[in-house]
Structure formats: structure tokens, C-alpha cells
Coordinates of C-alpha atoms in Angstrom, one line a residue:
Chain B
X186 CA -10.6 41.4 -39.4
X187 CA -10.0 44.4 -41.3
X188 CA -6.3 45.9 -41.9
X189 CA -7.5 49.0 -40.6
X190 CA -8.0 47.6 -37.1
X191 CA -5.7 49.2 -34.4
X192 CA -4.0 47.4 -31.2
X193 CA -6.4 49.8 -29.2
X194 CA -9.3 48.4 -31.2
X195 CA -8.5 45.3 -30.7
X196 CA -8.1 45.3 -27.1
X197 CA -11.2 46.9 -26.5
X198 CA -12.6 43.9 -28.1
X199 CA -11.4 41.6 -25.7
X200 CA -12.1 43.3 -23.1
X201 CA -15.3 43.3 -24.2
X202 CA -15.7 39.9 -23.9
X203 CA -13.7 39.5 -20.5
X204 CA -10.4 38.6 -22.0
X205 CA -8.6 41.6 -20.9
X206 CA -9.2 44.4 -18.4
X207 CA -6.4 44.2 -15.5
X208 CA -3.1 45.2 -16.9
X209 CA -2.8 48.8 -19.0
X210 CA -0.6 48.9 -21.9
X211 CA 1.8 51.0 -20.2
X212 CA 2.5 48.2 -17.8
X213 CA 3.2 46.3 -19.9
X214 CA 5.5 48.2 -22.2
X215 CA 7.7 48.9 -18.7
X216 CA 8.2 45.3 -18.4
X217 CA 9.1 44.8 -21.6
X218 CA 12.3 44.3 -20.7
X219 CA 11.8 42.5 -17.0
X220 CA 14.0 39.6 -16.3
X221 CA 13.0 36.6 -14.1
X222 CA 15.6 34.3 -13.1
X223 CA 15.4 31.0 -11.9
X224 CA 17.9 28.9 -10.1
X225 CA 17.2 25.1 -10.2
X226 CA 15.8 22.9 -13.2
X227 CA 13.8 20.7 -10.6
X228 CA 10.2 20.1 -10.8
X229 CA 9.7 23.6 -9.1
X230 CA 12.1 25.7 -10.7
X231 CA 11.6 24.0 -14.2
X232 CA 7.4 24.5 -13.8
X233 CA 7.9 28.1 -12.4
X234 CA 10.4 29.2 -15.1
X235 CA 7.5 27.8 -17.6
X236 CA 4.5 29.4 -16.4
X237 CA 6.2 32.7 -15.8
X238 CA 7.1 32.6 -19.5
X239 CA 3.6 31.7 -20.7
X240 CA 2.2 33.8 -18.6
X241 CA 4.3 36.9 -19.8
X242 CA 5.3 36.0 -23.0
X243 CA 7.9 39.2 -23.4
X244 CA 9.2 38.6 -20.0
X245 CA 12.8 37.5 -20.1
X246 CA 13.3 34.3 -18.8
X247 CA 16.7 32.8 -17.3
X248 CA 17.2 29.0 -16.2
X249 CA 20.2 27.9 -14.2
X250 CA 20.7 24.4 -13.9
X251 CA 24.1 22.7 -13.9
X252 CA 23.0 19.4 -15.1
X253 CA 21.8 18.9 -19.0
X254 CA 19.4 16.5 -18.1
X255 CA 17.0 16.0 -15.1
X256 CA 16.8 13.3 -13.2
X257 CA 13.1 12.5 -11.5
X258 CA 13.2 11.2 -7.6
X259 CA 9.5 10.5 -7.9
X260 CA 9.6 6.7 -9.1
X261 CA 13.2 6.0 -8.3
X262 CA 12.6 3.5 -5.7
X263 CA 11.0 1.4 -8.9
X264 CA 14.4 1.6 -9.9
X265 CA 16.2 0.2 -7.2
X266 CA 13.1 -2.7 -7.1
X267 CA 14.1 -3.3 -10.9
X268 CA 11.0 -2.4 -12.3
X269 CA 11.9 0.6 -14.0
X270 CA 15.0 1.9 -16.0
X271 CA 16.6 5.0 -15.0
X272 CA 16.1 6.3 -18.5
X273 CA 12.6 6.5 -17.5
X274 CA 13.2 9.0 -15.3
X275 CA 15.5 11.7 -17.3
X276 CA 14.3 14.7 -18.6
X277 CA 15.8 17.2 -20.7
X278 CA 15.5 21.0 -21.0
X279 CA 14.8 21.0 -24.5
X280 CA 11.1 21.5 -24.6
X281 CA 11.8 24.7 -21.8
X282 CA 14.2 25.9 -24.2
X283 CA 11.8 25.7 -27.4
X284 CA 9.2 28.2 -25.3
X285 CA 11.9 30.8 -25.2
X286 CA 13.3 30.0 -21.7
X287 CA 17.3 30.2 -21.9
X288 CA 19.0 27.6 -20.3
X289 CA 22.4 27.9 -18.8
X290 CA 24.6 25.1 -17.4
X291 CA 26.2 26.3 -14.9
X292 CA 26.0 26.3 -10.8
X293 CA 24.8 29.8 -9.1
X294 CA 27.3 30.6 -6.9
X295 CA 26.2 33.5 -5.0
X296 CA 23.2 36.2 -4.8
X297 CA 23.6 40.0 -4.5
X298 CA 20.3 40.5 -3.4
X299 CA 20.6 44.5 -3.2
X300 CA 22.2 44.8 -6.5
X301 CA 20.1 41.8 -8.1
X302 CA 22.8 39.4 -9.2
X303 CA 23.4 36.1 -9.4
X304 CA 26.8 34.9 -9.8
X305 CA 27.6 31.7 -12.0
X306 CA 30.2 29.3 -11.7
X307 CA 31.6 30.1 -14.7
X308 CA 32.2 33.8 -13.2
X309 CA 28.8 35.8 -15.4
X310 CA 26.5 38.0 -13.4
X311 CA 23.1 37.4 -14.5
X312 CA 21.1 40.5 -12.9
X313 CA 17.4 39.9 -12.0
X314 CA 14.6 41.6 -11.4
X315 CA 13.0 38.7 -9.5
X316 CA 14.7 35.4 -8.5
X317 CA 13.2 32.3 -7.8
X318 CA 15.5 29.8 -6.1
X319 CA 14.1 25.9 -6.2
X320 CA 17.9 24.3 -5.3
X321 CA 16.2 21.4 -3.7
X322 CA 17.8 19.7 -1.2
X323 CA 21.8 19.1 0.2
X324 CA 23.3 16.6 2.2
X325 CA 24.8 17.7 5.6
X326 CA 27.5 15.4 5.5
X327 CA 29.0 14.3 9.1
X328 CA 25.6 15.1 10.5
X329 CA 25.4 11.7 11.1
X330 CA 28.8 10.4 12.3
X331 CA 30.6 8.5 10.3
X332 CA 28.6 9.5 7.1
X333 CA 30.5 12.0 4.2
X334 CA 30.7 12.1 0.5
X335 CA 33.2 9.4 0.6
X336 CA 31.4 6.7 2.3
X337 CA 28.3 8.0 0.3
X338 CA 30.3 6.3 -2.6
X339 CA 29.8 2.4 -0.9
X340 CA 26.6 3.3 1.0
X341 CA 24.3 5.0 -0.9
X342 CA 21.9 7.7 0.2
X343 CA 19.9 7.0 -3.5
X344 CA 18.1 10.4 -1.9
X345 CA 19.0 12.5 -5.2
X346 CA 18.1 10.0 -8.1
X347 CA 21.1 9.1 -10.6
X348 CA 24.7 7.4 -10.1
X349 CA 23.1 6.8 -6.3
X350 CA 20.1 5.3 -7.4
X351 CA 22.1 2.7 -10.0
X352 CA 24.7 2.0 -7.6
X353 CA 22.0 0.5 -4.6
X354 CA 20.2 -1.1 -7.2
X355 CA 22.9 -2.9 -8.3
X356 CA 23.9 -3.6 -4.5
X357 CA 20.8 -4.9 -3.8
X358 CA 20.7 -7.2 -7.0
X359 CA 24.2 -8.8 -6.5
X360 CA 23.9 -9.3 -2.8
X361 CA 23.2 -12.9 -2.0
X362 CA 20.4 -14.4 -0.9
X363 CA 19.8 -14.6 3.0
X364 CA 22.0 -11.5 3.4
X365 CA 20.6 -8.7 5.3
X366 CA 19.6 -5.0 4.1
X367 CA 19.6 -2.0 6.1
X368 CA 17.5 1.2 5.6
X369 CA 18.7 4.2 8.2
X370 CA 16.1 7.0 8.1
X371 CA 17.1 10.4 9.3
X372 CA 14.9 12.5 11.5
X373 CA 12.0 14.8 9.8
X374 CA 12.4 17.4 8.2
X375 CA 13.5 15.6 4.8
X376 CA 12.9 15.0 1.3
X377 CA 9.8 13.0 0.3
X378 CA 8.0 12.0 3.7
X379 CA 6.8 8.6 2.5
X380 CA 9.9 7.9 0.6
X381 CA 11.9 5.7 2.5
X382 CA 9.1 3.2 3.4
X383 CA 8.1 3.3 -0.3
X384 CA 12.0 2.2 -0.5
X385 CA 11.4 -0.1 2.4
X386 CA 8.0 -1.8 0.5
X387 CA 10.0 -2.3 -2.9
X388 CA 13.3 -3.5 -1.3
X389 CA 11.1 -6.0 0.8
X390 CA 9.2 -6.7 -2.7
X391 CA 12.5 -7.7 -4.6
X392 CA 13.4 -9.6 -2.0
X393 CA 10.5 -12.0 -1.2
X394 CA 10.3 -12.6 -5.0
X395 CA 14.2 -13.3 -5.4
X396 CA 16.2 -13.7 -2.5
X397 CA 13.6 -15.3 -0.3
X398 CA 15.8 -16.0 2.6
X399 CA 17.1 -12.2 2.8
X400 CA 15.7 -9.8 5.1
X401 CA 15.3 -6.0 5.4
X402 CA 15.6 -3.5 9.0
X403 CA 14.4 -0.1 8.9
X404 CA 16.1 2.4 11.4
X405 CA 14.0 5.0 12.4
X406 CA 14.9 8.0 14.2
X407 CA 11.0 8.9 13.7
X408 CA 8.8 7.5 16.3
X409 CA 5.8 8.3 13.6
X410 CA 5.7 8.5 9.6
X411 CA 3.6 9.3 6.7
X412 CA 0.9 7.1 5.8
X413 CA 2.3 4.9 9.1
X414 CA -0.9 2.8 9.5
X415 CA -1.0 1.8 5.6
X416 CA 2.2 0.7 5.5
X417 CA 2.7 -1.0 8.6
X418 CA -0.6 -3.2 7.1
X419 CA 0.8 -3.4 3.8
X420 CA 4.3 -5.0 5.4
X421 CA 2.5 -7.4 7.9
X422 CA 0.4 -8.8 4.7
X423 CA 3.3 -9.0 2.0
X424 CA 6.4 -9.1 3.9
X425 CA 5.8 -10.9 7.0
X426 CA 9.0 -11.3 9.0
X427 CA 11.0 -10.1 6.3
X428 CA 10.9 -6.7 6.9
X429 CA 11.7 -5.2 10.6
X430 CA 10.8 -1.6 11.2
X431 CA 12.6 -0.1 14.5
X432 CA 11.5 3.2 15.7
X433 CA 13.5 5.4 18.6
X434 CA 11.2 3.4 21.5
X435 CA 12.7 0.3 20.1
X436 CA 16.1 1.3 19.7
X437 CA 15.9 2.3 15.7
X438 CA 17.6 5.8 16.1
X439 CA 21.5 5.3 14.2
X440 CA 23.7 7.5 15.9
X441 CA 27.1 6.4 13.7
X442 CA 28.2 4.9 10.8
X443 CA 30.9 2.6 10.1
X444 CA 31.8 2.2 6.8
X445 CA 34.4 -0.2 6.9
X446 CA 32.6 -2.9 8.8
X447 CA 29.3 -1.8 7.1
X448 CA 27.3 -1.6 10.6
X449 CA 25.4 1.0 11.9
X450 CA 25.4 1.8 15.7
X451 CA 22.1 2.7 17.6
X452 CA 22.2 3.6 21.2
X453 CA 22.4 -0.1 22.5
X454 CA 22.5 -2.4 19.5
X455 CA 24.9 -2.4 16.3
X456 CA 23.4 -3.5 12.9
X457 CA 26.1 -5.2 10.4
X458 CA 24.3 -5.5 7.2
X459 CA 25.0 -6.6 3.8
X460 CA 23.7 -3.5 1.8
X461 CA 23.2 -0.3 3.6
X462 CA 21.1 2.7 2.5
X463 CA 21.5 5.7 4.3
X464 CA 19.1 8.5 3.8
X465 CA 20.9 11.3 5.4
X466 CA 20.1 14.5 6.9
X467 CA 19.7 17.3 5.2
X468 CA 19.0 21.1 4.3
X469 CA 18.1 23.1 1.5
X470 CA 20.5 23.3 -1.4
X471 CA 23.7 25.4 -1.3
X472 CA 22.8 28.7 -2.9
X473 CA 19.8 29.2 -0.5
X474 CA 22.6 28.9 2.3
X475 CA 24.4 31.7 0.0
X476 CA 21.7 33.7 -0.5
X477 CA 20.8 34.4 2.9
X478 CA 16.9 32.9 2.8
X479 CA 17.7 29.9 4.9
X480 CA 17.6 30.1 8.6
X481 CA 19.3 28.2 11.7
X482 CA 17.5 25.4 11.0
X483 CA 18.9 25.1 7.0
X484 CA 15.6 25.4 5.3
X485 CA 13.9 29.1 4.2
X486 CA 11.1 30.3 5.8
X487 CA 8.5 31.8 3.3
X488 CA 5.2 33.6 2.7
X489 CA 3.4 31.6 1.0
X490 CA 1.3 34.0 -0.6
X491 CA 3.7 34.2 -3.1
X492 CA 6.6 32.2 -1.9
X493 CA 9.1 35.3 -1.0
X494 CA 11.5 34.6 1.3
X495 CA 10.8 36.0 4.7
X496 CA 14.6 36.8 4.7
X497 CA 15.5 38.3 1.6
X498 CA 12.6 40.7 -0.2
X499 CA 12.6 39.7 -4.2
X500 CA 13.8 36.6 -3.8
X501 CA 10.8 33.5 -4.1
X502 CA 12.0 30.3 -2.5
X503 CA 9.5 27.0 -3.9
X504 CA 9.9 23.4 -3.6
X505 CA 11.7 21.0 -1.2
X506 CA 14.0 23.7 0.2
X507 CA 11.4 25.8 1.7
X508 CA 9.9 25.4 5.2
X509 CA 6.1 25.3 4.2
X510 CA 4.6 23.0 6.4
X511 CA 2.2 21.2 6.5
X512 CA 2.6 21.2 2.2
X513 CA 5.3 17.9 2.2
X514 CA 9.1 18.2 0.7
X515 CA 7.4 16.5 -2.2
X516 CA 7.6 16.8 -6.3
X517 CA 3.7 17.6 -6.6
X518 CA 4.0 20.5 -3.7
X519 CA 6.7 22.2 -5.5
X520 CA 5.1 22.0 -8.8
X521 CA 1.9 23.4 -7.3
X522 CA 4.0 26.1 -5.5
X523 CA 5.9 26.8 -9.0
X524 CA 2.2 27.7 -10.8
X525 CA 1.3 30.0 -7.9
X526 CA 4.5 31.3 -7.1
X527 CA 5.0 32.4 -11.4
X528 CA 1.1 33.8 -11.2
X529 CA 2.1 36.2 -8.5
X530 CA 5.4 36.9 -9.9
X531 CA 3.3 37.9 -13.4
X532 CA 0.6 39.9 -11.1
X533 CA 3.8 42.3 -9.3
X534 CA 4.9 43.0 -12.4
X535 CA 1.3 43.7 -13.6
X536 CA 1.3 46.1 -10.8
X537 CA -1.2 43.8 -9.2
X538 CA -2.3 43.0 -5.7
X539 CA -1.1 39.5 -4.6
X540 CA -3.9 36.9 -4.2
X541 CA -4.0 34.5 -1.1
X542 CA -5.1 31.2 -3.0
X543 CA -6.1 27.2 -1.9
X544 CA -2.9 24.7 -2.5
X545 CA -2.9 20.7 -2.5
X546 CA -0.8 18.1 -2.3
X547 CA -1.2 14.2 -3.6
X548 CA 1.5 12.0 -3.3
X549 CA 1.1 8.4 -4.5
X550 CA 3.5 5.5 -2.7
X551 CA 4.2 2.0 -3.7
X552 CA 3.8 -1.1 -1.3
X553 CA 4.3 -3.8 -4.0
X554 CA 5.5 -3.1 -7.6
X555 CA 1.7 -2.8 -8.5
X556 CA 0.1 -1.8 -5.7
X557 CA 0.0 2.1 -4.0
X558 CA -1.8 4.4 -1.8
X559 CA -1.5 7.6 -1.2
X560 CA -1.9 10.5 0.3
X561 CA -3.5 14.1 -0.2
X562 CA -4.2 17.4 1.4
X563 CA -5.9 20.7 0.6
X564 CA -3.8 23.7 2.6
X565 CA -6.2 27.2 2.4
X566 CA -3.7 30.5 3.4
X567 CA -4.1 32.3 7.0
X568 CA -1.6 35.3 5.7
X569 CA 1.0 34.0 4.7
X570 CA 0.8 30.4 6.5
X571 CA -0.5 27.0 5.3
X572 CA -3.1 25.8 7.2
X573 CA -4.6 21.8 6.4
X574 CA -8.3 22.6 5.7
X575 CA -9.9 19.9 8.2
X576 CA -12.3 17.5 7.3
X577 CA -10.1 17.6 3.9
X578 CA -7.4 15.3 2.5
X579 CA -5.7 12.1 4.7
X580 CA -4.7 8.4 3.1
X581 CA -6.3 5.6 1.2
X582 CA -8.9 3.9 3.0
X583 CA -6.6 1.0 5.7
X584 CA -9.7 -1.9 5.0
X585 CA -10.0 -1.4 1.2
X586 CA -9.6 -3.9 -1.1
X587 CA -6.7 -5.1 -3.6
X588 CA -8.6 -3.7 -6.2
X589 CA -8.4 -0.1 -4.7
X590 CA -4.5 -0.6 -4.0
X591 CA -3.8 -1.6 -7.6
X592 CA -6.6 1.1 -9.3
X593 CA -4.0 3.9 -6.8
X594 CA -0.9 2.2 -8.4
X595 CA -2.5 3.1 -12.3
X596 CA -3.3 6.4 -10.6
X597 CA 0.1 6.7 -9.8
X598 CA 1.9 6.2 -13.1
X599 CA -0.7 9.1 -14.6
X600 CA 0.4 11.4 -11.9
X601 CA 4.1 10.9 -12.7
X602 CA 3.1 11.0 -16.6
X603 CA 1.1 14.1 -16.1
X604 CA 3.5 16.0 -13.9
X605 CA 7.2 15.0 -15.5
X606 CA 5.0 16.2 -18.7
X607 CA 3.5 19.7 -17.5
X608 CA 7.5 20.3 -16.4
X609 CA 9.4 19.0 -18.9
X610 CA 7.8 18.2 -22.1
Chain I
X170 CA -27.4 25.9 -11.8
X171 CA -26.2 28.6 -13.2
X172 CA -23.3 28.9 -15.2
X173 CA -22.1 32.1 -17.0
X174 CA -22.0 31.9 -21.0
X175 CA -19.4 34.7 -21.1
X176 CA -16.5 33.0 -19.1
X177 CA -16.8 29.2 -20.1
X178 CA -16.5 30.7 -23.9
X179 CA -13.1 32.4 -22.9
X180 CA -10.5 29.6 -23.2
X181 CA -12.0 28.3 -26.4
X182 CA -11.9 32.1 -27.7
X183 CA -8.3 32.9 -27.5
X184 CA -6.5 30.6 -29.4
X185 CA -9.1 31.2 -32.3
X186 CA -8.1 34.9 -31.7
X187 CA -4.3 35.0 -31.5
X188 CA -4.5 33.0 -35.1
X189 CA -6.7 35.7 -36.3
X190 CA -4.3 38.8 -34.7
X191 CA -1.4 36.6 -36.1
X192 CA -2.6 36.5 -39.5
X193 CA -3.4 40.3 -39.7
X194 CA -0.1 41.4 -37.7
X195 CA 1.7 41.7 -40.7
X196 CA -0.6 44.0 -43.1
X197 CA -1.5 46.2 -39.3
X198 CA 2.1 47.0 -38.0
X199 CA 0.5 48.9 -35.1
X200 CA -0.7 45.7 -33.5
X201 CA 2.4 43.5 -31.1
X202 CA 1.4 40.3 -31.1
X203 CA 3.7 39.7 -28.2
X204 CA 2.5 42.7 -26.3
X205 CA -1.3 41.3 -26.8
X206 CA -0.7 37.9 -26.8
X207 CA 0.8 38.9 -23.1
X208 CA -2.8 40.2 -22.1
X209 CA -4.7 37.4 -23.4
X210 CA -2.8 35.7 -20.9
X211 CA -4.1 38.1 -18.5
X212 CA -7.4 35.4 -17.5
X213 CA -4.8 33.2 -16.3
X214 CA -4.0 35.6 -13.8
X215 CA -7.2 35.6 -12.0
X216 CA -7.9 34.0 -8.7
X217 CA -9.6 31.2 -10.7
X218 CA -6.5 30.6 -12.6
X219 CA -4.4 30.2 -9.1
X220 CA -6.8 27.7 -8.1
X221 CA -7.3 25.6 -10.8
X222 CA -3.2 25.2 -11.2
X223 CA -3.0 22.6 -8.9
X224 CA -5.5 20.3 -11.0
X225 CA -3.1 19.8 -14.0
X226 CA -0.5 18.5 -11.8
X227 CA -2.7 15.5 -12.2
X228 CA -5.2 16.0 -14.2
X229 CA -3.5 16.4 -18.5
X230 CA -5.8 17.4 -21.3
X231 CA -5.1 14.6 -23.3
X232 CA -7.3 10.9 -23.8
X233 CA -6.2 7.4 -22.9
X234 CA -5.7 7.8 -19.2
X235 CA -5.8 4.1 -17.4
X236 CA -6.2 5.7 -13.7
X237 CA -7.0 9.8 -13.6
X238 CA -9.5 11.1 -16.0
X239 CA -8.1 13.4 -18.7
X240 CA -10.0 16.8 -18.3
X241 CA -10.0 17.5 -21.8
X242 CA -13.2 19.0 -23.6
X243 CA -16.1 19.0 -20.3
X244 CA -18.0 21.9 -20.1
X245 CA -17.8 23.9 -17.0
X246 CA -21.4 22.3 -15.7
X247 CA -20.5 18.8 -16.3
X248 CA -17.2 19.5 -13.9
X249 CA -18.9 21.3 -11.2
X250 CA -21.5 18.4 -11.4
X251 CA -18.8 16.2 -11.0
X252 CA -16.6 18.1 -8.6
X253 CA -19.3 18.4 -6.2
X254 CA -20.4 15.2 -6.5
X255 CA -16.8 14.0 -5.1
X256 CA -17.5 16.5 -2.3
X257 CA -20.6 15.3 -1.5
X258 CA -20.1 11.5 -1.6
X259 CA -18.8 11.0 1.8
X260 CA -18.4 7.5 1.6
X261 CA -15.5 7.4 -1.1
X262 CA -12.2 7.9 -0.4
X263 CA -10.1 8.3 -3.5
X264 CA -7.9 10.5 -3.9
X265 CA -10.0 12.8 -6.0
X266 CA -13.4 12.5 -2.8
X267 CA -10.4 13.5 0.0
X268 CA -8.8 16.4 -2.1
X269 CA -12.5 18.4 -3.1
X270 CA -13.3 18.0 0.7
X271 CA -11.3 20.8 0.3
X272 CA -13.2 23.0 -1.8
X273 CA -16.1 25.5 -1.5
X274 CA -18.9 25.6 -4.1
X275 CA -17.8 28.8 -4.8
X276 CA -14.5 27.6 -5.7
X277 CA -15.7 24.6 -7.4
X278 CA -17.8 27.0 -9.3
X279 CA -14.4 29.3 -10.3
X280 CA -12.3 26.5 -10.8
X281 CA -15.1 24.8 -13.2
X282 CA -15.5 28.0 -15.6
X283 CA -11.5 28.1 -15.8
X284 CA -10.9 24.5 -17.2
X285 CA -14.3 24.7 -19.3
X286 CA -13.5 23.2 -22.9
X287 CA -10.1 22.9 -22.5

């Protein structure tokens, strides 16, 4: 190249060969100063703050995340089963800030979504040109009777992975053998559809291997779940009588809690149990209730074109918070949603037409510490909607072979590998 | 099958020319690297781009993968060949056979040139 060659010169050369050709200079230079921020260092908010940033290298890019270091939910349960550290699953913001995102640990207390600001904990006003709120899930405490932050602290949700996920791991390891352990499982919509029979299949796991004479209940105020039919045959062929699942029919809704006797009460039966996990209900995390993008229900309806709230124009809403059925509450959806959501975010301020594209989802479950299956779908968009593309997508095969189940459970740990690493690292 | 020349040379192209616009930057002050380095990115704005972004939340770019197959260095005919082929085989049922169910050719086709020589 010679000195002598120009910025014009050198972008008709690209565009020659195909590089360039959508976006004019003068775009560009307008958005030389446009700020994205992003509220949530999850697995959405972390991947979408990313991608924006690669995608628009001079585009100024804002992080909020209270917490200096991540904690992953995918792979906790292996936690609580003792086959994985927590350590395993923490995650720092360094590699995000190294890219020439800017990180700030604070909360986001509230959203001025006609003057673009978001207000921190700490009192700044960050203003925005577009926000992207990923804050995950909350707990509606006292939802469930009986069930608040304090009794949270002796019967652990272990929904959000950290101090929760230690303390029933370490509830479950000191209880005694032919004690009894209960699971209570809210009613859908929640966090991580397969997740609390993954729990259920690693609990029952520990348990045949080291406290033989201990069982497991499962109370189920869902009269269906993910991935039902492979794990009610992966429990019958591990866990025998070990493990009791209850559905509503069979009296497995818990309508209260006691934490002082450590029972919980279905319509006609009470459940006293040695180590109780509550997964409660929930909604989507505290700023989207303060932003004004979550409806009646407590999760934010979207358009999934490009993820803007259906409330709130300018604000994108990704991840576990968002109602985007049928595309799961799950870690792999939110990353997805993160990549498409930042694309479209890039394109509007390219001045470009938003693109309806094809989204997937592949979540991978444990039924013994080295066995999975899993589950995927493929979700085209009908304006705006996520429609499953038929004949596309279900779970592992119910009449294959170990083989299969342990060559899912390597495909697992890449998934986590590849996914904690195109977020994080 | 056809597959265009032209496109599946694009990803191997631009790193080789942001070195070369890096290392002139300095004697051509006219030339932002940020501002043109922001429209190289432009290719991963394209409907391909959308499409393909749900691969690498499995799929790295990297070797030594015990389960799902790194996607590093294929050319865009060996992973349509392959794509397809998981579409086609309707007696399978791994993850990878349910997911490109999913898929059109045409997609396959889009989604093929964009990871090309990655």
C-alpha cells in the first residue's frame, strides 16, 4: 500500500470485494459518539454488550453490573451433586473490559426512558441512546406462603448460583443418611425449564452413591415438564424408589411453607423433610419492573425482531426476563438473543432496516454425573413472534443407548466451555 | 454445488487487511482505522451474520473438542456438505440432526459462506 492512498480509496477497495457497501461514511461519523448501555452482566447482557462493541468499534459502550464477578447457573446443580467447584463457574468482567467495554459496579435504579437515563445506585445518570436491559430474574417473595428472604437463608432456592448454591450443597452433604430431601417446584413460567429435574437427577445421584438409605420427593405444581418422558426413564433406571416425583393430580402442588418445622404443606398431605429446596416463583429482575417493560404478569413482552420492548420504544429487553415463548428462560436463548439483539442495535444506528432472522435453542441436562440429554429447537419469526419451526428440534432419542447419554454429557461440557467463553473470556 | 469465490474469501481477507491499514495509518493520517475498521465489520451485519450467531454458542473455533466439533478452518462447501447432510439424515437424532431440521438450503447455503475459513 502506498502512503498516498486515501480513506476514500481504500473503501472503494473493499467494497469492491464485498467488504463494505451498507453504511456511508456520514453514518458513521454521526454515531461517532452513540452510547449503548447495558444493564446486567449475565450471559445476555454480558454477550450483547460484546458484540455491539465489535460490531461498532467507536460505539460507546456502558456495562452495569453490581457484582465483580459472575456467577454461571448453567452447571450449578454439579455443584450441589459435588462434582464441580463453584470456582468453576465464576467469571470475571475483565476480558469485556480489555475490548473497551466500561464496566461499572453499581445497581441501575431507575430508567427515564424519555430523557434516556439510567440512574445508578450510587446516584450517576448514565444517559443512553439505546438500552438493553438483561436483569435476569427476581424472586417474588411471599408468593408462596411462608417463603421470604429470611427463610431463603435455611431453605435454599439455589435458583441464582452462589452463597445459595454452597449452602444446599453443603445441606445435602451433612444430612444423614436415610433422611429425606424435598424439591418444591413453582409453576411455569421460570428460570431454566429442565432445571429442577436436572437438580432432582443429581440429588438422587449423590444420594444412591452415598446415603443409600435417603430418599428424594419432587413437588410439582406442573402437571407436565421439559424433557418429561427422558427423565421420568432416566429416574425409573437409576433411582428406583429413591426418587418420588408428585405432580398437581397426585397432590404435588405446595401451597405453604413452614420453616420452622421444615415441612411443606400441599392441599391434603404435609411433607417434613430433612433438606428442603425451594425454587420459588418468580419475575423478571427489579429494574425491568422500574423501567416500565414488564407487564401484569412480571415478565416484558418483546418484539423479537430485535428484542424492543413492546412497552417502552428504545429499550431491548434479552434473556430470562423477557416473555419470548416458545425460546426457554435459558442461558443459550439469551446468548442467542444477545448476538441478534446487538446486530440490530448496530443496523438502527447504521440507519438500516431491521432483519427478521431464524433463532435456536440447545439446552443440555444431567441425569447422572456423566450422563445427559438434551433438548433443542429452531424458532423462525412471524413479525415479531417466535414460532417453533415443526418437524425441527425436540429431545434425545427415549430408546438410545448409554453410549448416546454419556457422548450428550461430553457434548454438554463443550457447550458450557464454548458459551461461558464467547461471554466472558 | 456452487459456491461463490468472492464471499468465502471475505473473513480470511479482513484481518490481513486491517494489519495492512494499521501499518500505513500512521504515514496516511487521512485514513481512521476505527472509522474503517467499523465498516469492515459491516459483513457481520448481513442476514447471514444474524443467522450464523447462534452456531458459536456451541460451536468455538478452536481444536481439541471431546463432544462438538470445533468449526475452525472448513471451507464453506465442506459445511454445507455437512450441514445438509445432518438435515437429510433422518434417522439421527443428535442434537446437531434436530437443530438443522430447522434450516433451509438457502440458509445452510448463507450460513456456510459466513463461517467459511474461520
Amino acid at each position: 500500500m502506498s502512503e498516498a492512498l486515501s480513506r476514500r480509496e481504500v473503501l472503494k477497495a473493499l467494497s469492491a470485494i464485498g467488504l463494505v457497501g451498507v453504511l456511508s461514511p456520514k453514518v458513521l461519523a454521526a454515531n461517532q459518539q452513540s452510547k449503548l448501555v447495558v444493564v446486567g452482566g449475565g450471559f445476555g447482557g454480558a454477550t450483547a454488550a460484546r458484540f455491539a462493541k465489535r460490531l461498532l468499534p467507536t460505539l460507546n459502550v456502558t456495562l452495569i453490573e453490581p457484582s465483580q464477578t459472575y456467577i454461571a447457573c448453567p452447571f450449578s446443580n454439579l455443584v450441589i451433586g459435588g462434582v464441580r467447584t463453584l470456582n468453576q463457574q465464576m467469571f470475571s468482567y475483565d476480558a469485556l473490559r480489555a475490548e473497551g467495554i466500561r464496566v461499572v459496579p453499581e445497581m441501575a435504579v431507575a430508567v427515564d426512558s424519555v430523557a434516556r437515563r439510567v440512574t445508578l445506585s450510587n446516584e450517576a445518570v448514565l444517559s443512553y441512546d439505546k438500552l438493553v436491559l438483561a436483569p435476569g430474574i427476581d424472586f417474588r417473595w411471599q408468593a408462596l406462603d411462608g417463603y421470604d428472604q429470611a427463610t431463603a437463608e435455611t431453605m435454599p432456592h439455589a435458583w441464582k448460583a452462589g452463597v445459595q448454591t454452597e449452602m444446599l450443597k453443603r445441606q445435602l452433604h451433612s444430612m444423614q443418611d436415610g433422611g429425606t430431601v424435598a424439591i418444591s417446584v413453582t409453576a411455569a413460567p421460570f428460570r431454566c425449564p429442565p432445571g429442577p429435574y436436572e437438580r432432582a437427577s443429581v440429588i438422587a445421584h449423590y444420594l444412591k452413591h452415598n446415603k443409600p438409605n435417603a430418599r428424594l420427593i419432587v413437588l410439582d405444581s406442573n402437571e407436565r415438564f421439559s424433557k418429561q418422558p427422558l427423565f421420568l426413564a432416566a429416574w425409573r433406571k437409576n433411582y428406583g424408589d429413591r426418587l418420588e416425583w408428585r405432580n398437581p393430580s397426585n397432590d404435588g402442588r405446595v401451597n405453604s411453607v413452614d420453616a420452622n418445622t421444615s415441612t411443606l404443606h400441599t392441599d391434603f398431605d404435609s411433607v417434613k423433610a430433612d433438606v428442603i429446596n425451594v425454587v420459588p416463583p418468580q419475575q423478571a429482575g427489579f429494574i425491568a419492573q422500574r423501567a416500565g417493560v414488564a407487564n401484569q404478569s412480571g415478565w416484558c413482552p418483546v418484539n423479537a425482531l430485535d428484542f424492543e420492548s413492546s412497552l417502552q420504544p428504545g429499550i431491548h429487553v434479552i434473556g430470562d426476563a423477557t416473555i419470548a415463548a416458545p425460546m426457554p428462560k435459558s442461558a443459550f436463548a439469551a446468548n442467542a438473543q444477545a448476538k441478534v439483539c446487538a446486530i440490530q442495535i448496530v443496523r438502527a444506528f447504521a440507519e438500516l432496516e431491521i432483519e427478521a432472522t431464524t433463532l435456536a435453542n440447545t439446552c443440555y441436562s444431567f441425569i447422572t454425573r456423566d450422563s445427559a440429554i438434551s433438548v433443542s429447537d429452531v424458532y423462525r419469526n412471524d413479525g415479531g413472534e417466535l414460532v417453533s419451526i415443526k418437524g425441527a428440534g425436540g429431545i434425545s432419542p427415549l430408546d438410545a443407548p448409554d453410549e448416546f447419554r454419556a457422548r450428550e454429557a461430553h457434548q454438554a461440557r463443550d457447550w458450557f466451555d464454548t458459551l461461558t467463553r464467547e461471554t466472558f473470556l | 454445488m456452487t459456491v461463490s469465490c468472492r464471499k468465502t474469501t471475505v473473513p480470511m481477507l479482513a484481518p490481513v487487511l486491517l494489519v495492512l491499514l494499521g501499518g500505513c495509518a500512521g504515514s496516511a493520517p487521512n485514513i481512521d482505522l476505527g472509522e474503517i475498521s467499523a465498516e469492515l465489520n459491516n459483513s457481520a451485519l448481513t442476514q447471514a451474520a444474524s443467522l450464523a450467531s447462534v452456531c458459536s454458542g456451541c460451536h468455538g473455533f478452536d481444536a481439541k473438542k471431546q463432544g462438538i466439533v470445533s468449526l475452525k478452518g472448513y471451507s464453506a462447501e465442506r459445511l454445507s456438505i455437512l450441514f445438509r447432510g445432518y438435515k437429510n439424515d433422518s434417522d439421527s437424532r443428535t442434537a446437531m440432526h434436530r437443530m438443522a431440521r430447522g434450516y433451509t438450503d438457502e440458509q445452510i447455503e448463507q450460513i456456510s459462506m459466513y463461517l467459511a475459513d474461520r
